[in-house]
Every structure is written in structure tokens, then in C-alpha cells.
């Protein structure tokens, strides 16, 4: 598994003192306050302060002293060490761990590979097989098992036939 995981995206500078506004990709925005160091654009930054609201996190980072320095981070992914991430409830997974998993039916028939996950109330998995792309909801009854260690997602053959949509 990857040692770092994308946890957000720098939206823009915030103010004139080098703070950046980040769109978190975590279930709970308040979890942004737990990180002591982050990686942006291949560089490591110590988190000096973090505040959050309902939509974003605002970070002061070491080495980012003014608005011009913060502007250079606009649009870049924010990564954190896996060890600093909050523990997930059973049955929950980080998107990066699902991407690339083979999708098979309970009878072992390979359908393809997870190429993308579209966030929604029930996430939509994008399945790729050759040149074709399909989508299906990660809903109860469709997903039977997720094994991120073996990189296999097992689906119900009956339910996947009912919900699978070709792109």
C-alpha cells in the first residue's frame, strides 16, 4: 500500500500571510487538524496551524510566508503519511486502496478493474475492461467483499447485472 495518501487539494491562498485554503477529501474535515506534516508538490511542509469550517481547512505551513508563496501551491494535491490518517470503521476503505482492484463475481468471473471512484451518497465505481468503461454503485447487495490486501473486489453476479451501466 502507498505510504502517503491524497487528503486534499489546495484551492487558493487565504489572506496575505501565506495561509492556504484546502478542500479536504476526508469524511470529517476536523481530521485535518491531526496532521503535523504534509506533502505538497513533492515538498514536505510542517503544519504550523490549522483551522476548519464546514467546507475547507485553512493551513499555515512552514516555508510559506506570504501570499506569493501560497499561490505557487494552488491546485496541487495535499498528501499525508498513512500512519497519521484516522482509523477507518470496518467496511470503509481509502479510495487509493480500492483503485486498481480487480472486480470479480462470487463465482470468480473477472469483470475488470476499478479505474476511478466518483463520490456520491453511494460512491460510483468506474470499472474498466479493455477499451470499455462501466459504472456501478458501491451499494449494499452489489459489493460482497473488498480485500484491499489482495486487491480484489467481489460483487454479486445477479445485482451487478441489474446495476452495471456502460459508459
Short mmCIF file of N, CA, C and O in Angstrom, two decimals, residues 23 36 47 49 62 75 78 96 164:
data_model
loop_
_atom_site.label_atom_id
_atom_site.label_comp_id
_atom_site.label_asym_id
_atom_site.label_seq_id
_atom_site.Cartn_x
_atom_site.Cartn_y
_atom_site.Cartn_z
N UNK A 23 -9.32 22.04 0.09
CA UNK A 23 -10.55 21.23 0.03
C UNK A 23 -10.18 19.83 0.49
O UNK A 23 -9.51 19.09 -0.21
N UNK A 36 0.63 16.76 11.37
CA UNK A 36 1.76 17.59 11.78
C UNK A 36 2.65 17.96 10.60
O UNK A 36 3.35 18.96 10.64
N UNK A 47 3.06 21.57 9.49
CA UNK A 47 1.81 22.31 9.68
C UNK A 47 1.95 23.16 10.93
O UNK A 47 2.10 22.64 12.04
N UNK A 49 -0.32 25.69 11.79
CA UNK A 49 -1.67 25.84 12.36
C UNK A 49 -2.69 25.36 11.35
O UNK A 49 -2.43 25.33 10.14
N UNK A 62 5.07 25.72 7.21
CA UNK A 62 6.45 26.20 7.30
C UNK A 62 6.97 26.47 5.89
O UNK A 62 6.69 25.73 4.95
N UNK A 75 -3.92 24.47 -6.62
CA UNK A 75 -4.26 23.35 -7.48
C UNK A 75 -3.49 22.06 -7.22
O UNK A 75 -3.75 21.05 -7.86
N UNK A 78 -2.66 17.57 -1.76
CA UNK A 78 -2.09 17.55 -0.41
C UNK A 78 -2.06 16.10 0.04
O UNK A 78 -3.09 15.42 0.02
N UNK A 96 -7.69 5.32 -2.55
CA UNK A 96 -6.44 4.90 -3.18
C UNK A 96 -6.22 3.40 -3.04
O UNK A 96 -5.58 2.78 -3.88
N UNK A 164 -25.13 -2.46 -13.49
CA UNK A 164 -23.98 -2.10 -14.30
C UNK A 164 -24.40 -1.31 -15.54
O UNK A 164 -25.28 -1.75 -16.28
#
